[in-house]
Coordinates of C-alpha atoms in Angstrom, one line a residue:
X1 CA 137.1 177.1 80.7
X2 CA 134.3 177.4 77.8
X3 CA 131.4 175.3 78.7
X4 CA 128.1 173.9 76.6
X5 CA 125.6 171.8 76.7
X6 CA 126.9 168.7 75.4
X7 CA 129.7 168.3 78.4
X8 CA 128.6 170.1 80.8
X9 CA 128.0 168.2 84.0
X10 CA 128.6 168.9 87.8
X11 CA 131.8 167.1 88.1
X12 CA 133.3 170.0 85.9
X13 CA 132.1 172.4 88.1
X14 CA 134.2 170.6 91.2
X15 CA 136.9 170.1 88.7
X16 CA 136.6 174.2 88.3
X17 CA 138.1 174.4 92.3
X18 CA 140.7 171.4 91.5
X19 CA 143.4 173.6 90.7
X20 CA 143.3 175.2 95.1
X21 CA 145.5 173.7 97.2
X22 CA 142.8 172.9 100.0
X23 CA 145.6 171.6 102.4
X24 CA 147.0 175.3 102.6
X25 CA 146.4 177.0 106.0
X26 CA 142.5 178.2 106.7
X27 CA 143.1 181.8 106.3
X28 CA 144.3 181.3 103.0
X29 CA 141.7 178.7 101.7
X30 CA 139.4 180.2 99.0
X31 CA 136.4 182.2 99.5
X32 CA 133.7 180.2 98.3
X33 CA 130.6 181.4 96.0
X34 CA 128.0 178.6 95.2
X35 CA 125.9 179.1 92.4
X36 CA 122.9 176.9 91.3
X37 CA 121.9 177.9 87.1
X38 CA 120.7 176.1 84.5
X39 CA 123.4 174.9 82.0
X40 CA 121.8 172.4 80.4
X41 CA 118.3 173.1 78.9
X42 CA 116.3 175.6 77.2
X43 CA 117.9 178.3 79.7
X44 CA 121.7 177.0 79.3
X45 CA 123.0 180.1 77.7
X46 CA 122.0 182.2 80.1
X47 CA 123.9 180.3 83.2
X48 CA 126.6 179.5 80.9
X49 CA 127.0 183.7 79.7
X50 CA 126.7 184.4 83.4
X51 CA 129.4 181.9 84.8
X52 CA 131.9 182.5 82.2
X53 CA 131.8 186.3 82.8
X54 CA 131.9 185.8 86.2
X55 CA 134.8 183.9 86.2
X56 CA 136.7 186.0 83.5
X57 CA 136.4 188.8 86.8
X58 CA 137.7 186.5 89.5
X59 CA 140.2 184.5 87.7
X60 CA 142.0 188.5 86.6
X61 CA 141.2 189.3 90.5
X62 CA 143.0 186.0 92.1
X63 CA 146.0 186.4 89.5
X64 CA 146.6 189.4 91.9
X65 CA 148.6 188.5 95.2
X66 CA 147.6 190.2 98.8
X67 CA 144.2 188.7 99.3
X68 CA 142.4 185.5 99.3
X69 CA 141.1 184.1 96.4
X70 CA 137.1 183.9 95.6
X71 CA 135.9 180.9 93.4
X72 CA 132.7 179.7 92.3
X73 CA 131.3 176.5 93.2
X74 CA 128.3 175.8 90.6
X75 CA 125.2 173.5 90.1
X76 CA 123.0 172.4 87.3
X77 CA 119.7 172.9 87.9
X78 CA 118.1 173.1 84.4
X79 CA 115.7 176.2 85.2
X80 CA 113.7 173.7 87.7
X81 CA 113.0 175.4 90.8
X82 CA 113.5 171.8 93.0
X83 CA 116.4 171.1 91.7
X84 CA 117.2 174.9 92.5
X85 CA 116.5 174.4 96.0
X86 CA 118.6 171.0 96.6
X87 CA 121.1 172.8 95.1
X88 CA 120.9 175.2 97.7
X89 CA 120.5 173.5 100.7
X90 CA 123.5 170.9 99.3
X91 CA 125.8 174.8 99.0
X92 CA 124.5 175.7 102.0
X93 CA 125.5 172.6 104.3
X94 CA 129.0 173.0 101.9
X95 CA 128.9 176.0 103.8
X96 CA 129.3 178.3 100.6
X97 CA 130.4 181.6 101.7
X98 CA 127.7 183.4 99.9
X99 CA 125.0 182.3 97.1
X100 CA 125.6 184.4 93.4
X101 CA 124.1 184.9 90.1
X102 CA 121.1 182.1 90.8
X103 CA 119.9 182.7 87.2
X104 CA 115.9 182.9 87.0
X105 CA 112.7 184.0 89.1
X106 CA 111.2 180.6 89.9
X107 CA 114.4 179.3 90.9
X108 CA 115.7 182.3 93.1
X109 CA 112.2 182.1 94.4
X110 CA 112.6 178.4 95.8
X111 CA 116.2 179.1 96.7
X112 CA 115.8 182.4 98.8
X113 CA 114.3 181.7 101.4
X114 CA 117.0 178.6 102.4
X115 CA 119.3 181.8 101.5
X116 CA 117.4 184.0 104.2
X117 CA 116.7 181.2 107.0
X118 CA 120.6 180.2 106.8
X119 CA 121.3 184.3 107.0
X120 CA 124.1 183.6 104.2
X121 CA 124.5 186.3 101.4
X122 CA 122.2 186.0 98.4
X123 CA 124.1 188.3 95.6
X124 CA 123.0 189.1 91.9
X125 CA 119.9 187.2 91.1
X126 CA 119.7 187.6 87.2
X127 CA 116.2 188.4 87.8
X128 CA 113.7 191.3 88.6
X129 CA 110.7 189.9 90.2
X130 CA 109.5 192.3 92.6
X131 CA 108.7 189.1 94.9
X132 CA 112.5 188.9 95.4
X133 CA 113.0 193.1 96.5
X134 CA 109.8 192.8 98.5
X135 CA 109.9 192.6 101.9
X136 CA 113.7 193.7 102.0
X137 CA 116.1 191.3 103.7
X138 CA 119.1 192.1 105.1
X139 CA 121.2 189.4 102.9
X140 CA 119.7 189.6 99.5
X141 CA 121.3 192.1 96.9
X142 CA 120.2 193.1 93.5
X143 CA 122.1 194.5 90.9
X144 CA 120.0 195.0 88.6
X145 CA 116.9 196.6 87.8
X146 CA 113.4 195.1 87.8
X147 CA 111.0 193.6 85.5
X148 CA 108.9 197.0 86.4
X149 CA 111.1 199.4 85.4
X150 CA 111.9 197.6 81.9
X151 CA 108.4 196.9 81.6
X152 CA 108.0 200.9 82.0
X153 CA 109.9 201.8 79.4
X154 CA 108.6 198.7 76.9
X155 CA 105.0 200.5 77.5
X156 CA 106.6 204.3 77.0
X157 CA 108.4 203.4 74.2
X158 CA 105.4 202.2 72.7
X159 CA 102.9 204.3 73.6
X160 CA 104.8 207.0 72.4
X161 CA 104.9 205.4 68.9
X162 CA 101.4 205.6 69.0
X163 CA 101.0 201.8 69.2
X164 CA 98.3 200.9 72.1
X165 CA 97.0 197.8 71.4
X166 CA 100.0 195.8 73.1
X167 CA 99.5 191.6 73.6
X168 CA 101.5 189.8 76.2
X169 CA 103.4 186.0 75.7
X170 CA 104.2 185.6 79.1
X171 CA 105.7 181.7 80.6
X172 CA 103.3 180.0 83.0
X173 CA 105.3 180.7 86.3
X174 CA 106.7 183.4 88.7
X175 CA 109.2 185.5 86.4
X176 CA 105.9 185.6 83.6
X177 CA 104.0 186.9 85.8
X178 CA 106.0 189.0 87.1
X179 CA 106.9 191.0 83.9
X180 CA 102.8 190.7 83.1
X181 CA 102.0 192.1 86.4
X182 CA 104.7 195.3 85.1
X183 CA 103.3 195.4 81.6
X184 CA 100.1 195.4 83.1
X185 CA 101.0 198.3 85.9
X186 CA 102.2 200.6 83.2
X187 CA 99.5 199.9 80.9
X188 CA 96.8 200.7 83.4
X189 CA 98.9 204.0 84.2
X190 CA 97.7 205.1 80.9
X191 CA 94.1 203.7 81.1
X192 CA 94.8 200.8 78.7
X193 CA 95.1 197.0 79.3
X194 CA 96.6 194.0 77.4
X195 CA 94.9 193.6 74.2
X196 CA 95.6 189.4 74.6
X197 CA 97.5 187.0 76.5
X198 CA 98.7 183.8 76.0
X199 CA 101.1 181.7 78.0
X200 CA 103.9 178.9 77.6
X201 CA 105.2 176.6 80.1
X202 CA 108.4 176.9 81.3
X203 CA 111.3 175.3 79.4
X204 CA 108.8 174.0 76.5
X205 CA 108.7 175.5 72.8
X206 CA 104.6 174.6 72.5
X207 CA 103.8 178.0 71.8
X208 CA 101.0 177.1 68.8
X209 CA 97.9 177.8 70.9
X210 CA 99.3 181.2 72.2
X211 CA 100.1 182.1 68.6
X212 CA 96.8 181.4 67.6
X213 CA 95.2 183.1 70.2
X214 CA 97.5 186.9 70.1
X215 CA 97.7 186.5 66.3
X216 CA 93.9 187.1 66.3
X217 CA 93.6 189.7 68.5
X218 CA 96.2 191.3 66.2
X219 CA 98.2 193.5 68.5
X220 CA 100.6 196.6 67.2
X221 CA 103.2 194.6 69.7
X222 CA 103.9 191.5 71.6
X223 CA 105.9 191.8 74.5
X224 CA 107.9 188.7 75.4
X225 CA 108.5 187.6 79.0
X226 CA 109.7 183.9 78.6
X227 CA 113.2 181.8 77.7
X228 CA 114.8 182.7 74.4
X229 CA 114.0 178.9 73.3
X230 CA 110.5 179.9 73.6
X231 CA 110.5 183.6 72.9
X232 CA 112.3 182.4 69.5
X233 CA 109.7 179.8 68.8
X234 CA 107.0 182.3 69.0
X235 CA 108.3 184.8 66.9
X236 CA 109.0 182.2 64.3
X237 CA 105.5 180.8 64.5
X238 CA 104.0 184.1 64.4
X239 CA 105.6 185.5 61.4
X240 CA 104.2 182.7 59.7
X241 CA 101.1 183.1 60.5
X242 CA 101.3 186.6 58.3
X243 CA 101.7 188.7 61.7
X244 CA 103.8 191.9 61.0
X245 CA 104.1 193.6 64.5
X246 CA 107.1 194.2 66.6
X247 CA 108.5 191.9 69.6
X248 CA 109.5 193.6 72.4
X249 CA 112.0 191.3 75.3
X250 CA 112.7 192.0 78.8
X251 CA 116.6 191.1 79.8
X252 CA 116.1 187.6 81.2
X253 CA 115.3 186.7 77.6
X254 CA 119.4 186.6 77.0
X255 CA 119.6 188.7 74.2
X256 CA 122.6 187.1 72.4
X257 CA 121.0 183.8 72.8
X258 CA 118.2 184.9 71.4
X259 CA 119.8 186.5 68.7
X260 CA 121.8 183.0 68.0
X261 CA 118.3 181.0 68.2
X262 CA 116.5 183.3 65.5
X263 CA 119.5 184.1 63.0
X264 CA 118.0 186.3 60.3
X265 CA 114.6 185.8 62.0
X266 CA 115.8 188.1 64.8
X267 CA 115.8 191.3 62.7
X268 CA 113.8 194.1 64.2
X269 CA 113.5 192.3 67.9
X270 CA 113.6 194.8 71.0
X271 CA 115.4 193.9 74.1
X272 CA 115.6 195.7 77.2
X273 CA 119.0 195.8 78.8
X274 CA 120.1 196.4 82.7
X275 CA 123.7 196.7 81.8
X276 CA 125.9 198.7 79.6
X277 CA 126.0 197.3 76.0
X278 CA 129.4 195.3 75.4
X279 CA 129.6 196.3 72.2
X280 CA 129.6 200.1 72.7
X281 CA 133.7 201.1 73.8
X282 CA 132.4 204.4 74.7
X283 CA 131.5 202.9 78.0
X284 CA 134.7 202.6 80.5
X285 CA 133.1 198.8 81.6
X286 CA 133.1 197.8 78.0
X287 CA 136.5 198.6 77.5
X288 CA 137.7 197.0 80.9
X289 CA 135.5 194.0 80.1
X290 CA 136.7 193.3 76.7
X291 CA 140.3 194.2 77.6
X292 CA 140.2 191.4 80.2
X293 CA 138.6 188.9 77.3
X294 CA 141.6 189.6 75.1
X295 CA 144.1 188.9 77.7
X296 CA 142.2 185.7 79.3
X297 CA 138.7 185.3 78.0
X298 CA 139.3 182.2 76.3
X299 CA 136.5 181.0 74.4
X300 CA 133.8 183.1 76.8
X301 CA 132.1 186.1 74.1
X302 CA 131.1 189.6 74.9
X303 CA 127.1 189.8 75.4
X304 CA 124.8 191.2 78.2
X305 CA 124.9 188.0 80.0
X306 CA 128.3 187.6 80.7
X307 CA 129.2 191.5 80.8
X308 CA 126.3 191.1 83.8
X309 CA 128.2 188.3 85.7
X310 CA 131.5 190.3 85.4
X311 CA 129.9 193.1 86.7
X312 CA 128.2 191.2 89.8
X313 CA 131.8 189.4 90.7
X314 CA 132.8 192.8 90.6
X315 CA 130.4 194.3 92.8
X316 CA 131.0 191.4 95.2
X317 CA 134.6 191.6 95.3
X318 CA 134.2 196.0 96.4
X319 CA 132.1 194.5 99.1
X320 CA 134.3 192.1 100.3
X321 CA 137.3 194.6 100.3
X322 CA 135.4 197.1 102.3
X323 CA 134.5 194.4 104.6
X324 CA 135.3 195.3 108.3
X325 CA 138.4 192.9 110.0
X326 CA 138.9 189.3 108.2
X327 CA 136.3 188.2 105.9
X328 CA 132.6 187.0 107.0
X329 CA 129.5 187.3 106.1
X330 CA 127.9 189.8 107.8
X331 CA 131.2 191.9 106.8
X332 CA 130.8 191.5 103.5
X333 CA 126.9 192.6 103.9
X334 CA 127.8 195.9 105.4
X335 CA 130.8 196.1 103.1
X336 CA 128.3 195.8 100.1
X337 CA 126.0 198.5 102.2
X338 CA 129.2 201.2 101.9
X339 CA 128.9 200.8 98.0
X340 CA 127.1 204.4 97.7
X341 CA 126.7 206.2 93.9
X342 CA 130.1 204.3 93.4
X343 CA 131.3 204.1 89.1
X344 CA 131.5 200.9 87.6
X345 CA 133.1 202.1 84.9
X346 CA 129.8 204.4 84.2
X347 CA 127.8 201.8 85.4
X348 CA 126.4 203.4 88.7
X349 CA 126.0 201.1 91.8
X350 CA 124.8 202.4 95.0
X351 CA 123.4 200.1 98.2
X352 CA 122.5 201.7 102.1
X353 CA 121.7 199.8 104.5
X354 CA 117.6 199.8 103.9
X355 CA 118.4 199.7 99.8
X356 CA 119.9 196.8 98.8
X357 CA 119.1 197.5 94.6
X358 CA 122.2 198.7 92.9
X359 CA 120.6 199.8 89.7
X360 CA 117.7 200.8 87.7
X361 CA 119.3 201.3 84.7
X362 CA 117.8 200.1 82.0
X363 CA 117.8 201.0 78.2
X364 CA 116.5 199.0 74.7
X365 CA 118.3 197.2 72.1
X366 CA 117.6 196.0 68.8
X367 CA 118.6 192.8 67.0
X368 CA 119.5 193.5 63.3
X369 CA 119.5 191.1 60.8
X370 CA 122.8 189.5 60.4
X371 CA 123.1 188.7 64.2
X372 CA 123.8 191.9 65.7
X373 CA 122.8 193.9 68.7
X374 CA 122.2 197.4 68.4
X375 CA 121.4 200.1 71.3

């Protein structure tokens, strides 16, 4: 099923569970994932990416017979963390099996705790706030790495280049600050601090004040920590205004999005990435992944986004085969726990039961001029 932003609407998630014979016996009823993401909005892509590749993994996983199938019950929530959190106490009281791939930091942020007070599994945020790792809870798993870490290596890289004088455009909320608060950790690991900063509110494309205000500092490099809508309308604005640096992204940005929203305007754009690229066959993921797009993809592409929701449902579905006895919650905790330095097709995932971070991989990527992504 291929969704976008002009039919998208919540009946079509319940229409995505229509085809389950609910009158079938208990023990053969669907395992239930409830998901709240935006797909409408200035974030749709990324929900949309995530869902689709999600999907693509557990519609190949149910065609298989000997276990019970796992589905995903989704919400809209446009990228607004209240709607995020009715969302989530309506999935909860559904009784959802587990929450996966809440796409966002201030939404995972409002929906986590309802997560944590119902003790029901809260699997693959597409963020890496720290405020989600920190304190550790028992049901919340990460797979992958943080804004710190890709932060880390947006300040190494560049350093290294000799450019020092390094602005931040950050969105006025939770996941801004947190990949300001990284920028700003690795920075001061070196002695240095943000040359400017300049803010954008979340799912809005006002970004002429902040241009003004980083243009004039005139920084060797921006880095980005908003929405690809807004990222997009930065670097557009910017490059007008005769500025001739380089844009650095953290993940969240949605690379392929971003790539879409700024056509031949992308060229030269950095992206960090927290999964294999799904472009590069020499990765044993990227071959499974767009093998199983050929033979039931549909409509759904190969990018980041959706090779990351493939990979979660993946991840998930290990855990729930190593659960202990019949399938329950806290089994399919400690059967995510067992997951130890285990091969995602080279994509390395290891959990314990005090480390519940699968990854910290992370590497850059490049936009190129005609659309493409390069790592």
């Amino acid at each position: 099923m291929k969704l976008n932003r002009r039919h998208f609407s919540i009946a079509t998630g319940a229409a995505a569970l229509a085809g389950f014979q609910w009158a079938r016996a208990q023990s053969e009823t669907p395992i239930i994932l409830g998901q709240s993401a935006p797909f409408t909005g200035p974030a749709a892509q990324l929900g949309i990416q995530f869902y689709e590749g999600a999907k693509l993994f557990l519609d190949q996983y149910n065609a298989q017979p000997g276990h019970r199938d796992v589905a995903i019950k989704f919400l809209d929530d446009g990228y607004e963390p209240d709607r995020c959190a009715a969302n989530t106490k309506k999935l909860i009281d559904d009784d959802a099996f587990a929450l996966f791939g809440y796409i966002g930091t201030p939404t995972s942020l409002a929906a986590m705790p309802l997560a944590v007070n119902a003790k029901i599994p809260f699997i693959a945020p597409f963020t890496g706030a720290m405020a989600l790792r920190e304190p550790f809870h028992r049901n919340v798993f990460h797979l992958r790495a943080s804004y710190n870490d890709e932060t880390a290596l947006i300040v190494k890289q560049l350093t290294h280049l000799g450019l020092k004088k390094i602005a931040v455009f950050y969105q006025n909320d939770a996941y801004g600050k947190a990949g300001l608060d990284g920028v700003t950790l690795a920075l001061s690991q070196m002695d240095l601090k943000p040359a400017a900063l300049a803010t954008v509110e979340r799912n809005s494309v006002d970004v002429s004040a902040a241009v003004k205000s980083i243009v004039a500092a005139r920084p060797d490099a921006v880095v980005q920590v908003s929405a690809y809508k807004s990222c997009a309308a930065f670097i557009r604005e910017a490059r007008k205004a005769g500025y001739g640096g380089t844009f650095f992204n953290v993940s969240f940005v949605g690379t392929q999005a971003l790539a879409d929203e700024l056509g031949k305007d992308g060229a030269g754009v950095v992206v960090t990435q927290v999964v294999p690229s799904p472009y590069n066959a020499a990765n044993g993921i990227t071959r499974e992944f767009n093998e199983a797009l050929r033979k039931g993809g549909g409509n759904t592409k190969a990018n980041f986004s959706s090779l990351e929701g493939y990979l979660a449902a993946k991840v998930l579905v290990e855990g729930l085969r190593r659960a202990p006895g019949k399938a329950t919650r806290d089994g399919l905790i400690t059967g995510l726990e067992s997951i130890d330095r285990q091969q995602f097709g080279g994509f390395e995932v290891s959990f314990s039961p005090r480390n519940h971070v699968a990854s910290k991989f992370v590497e850059l990527s490049m936009i190129t001029g005609d659309g493409r992504i390069r790592t």
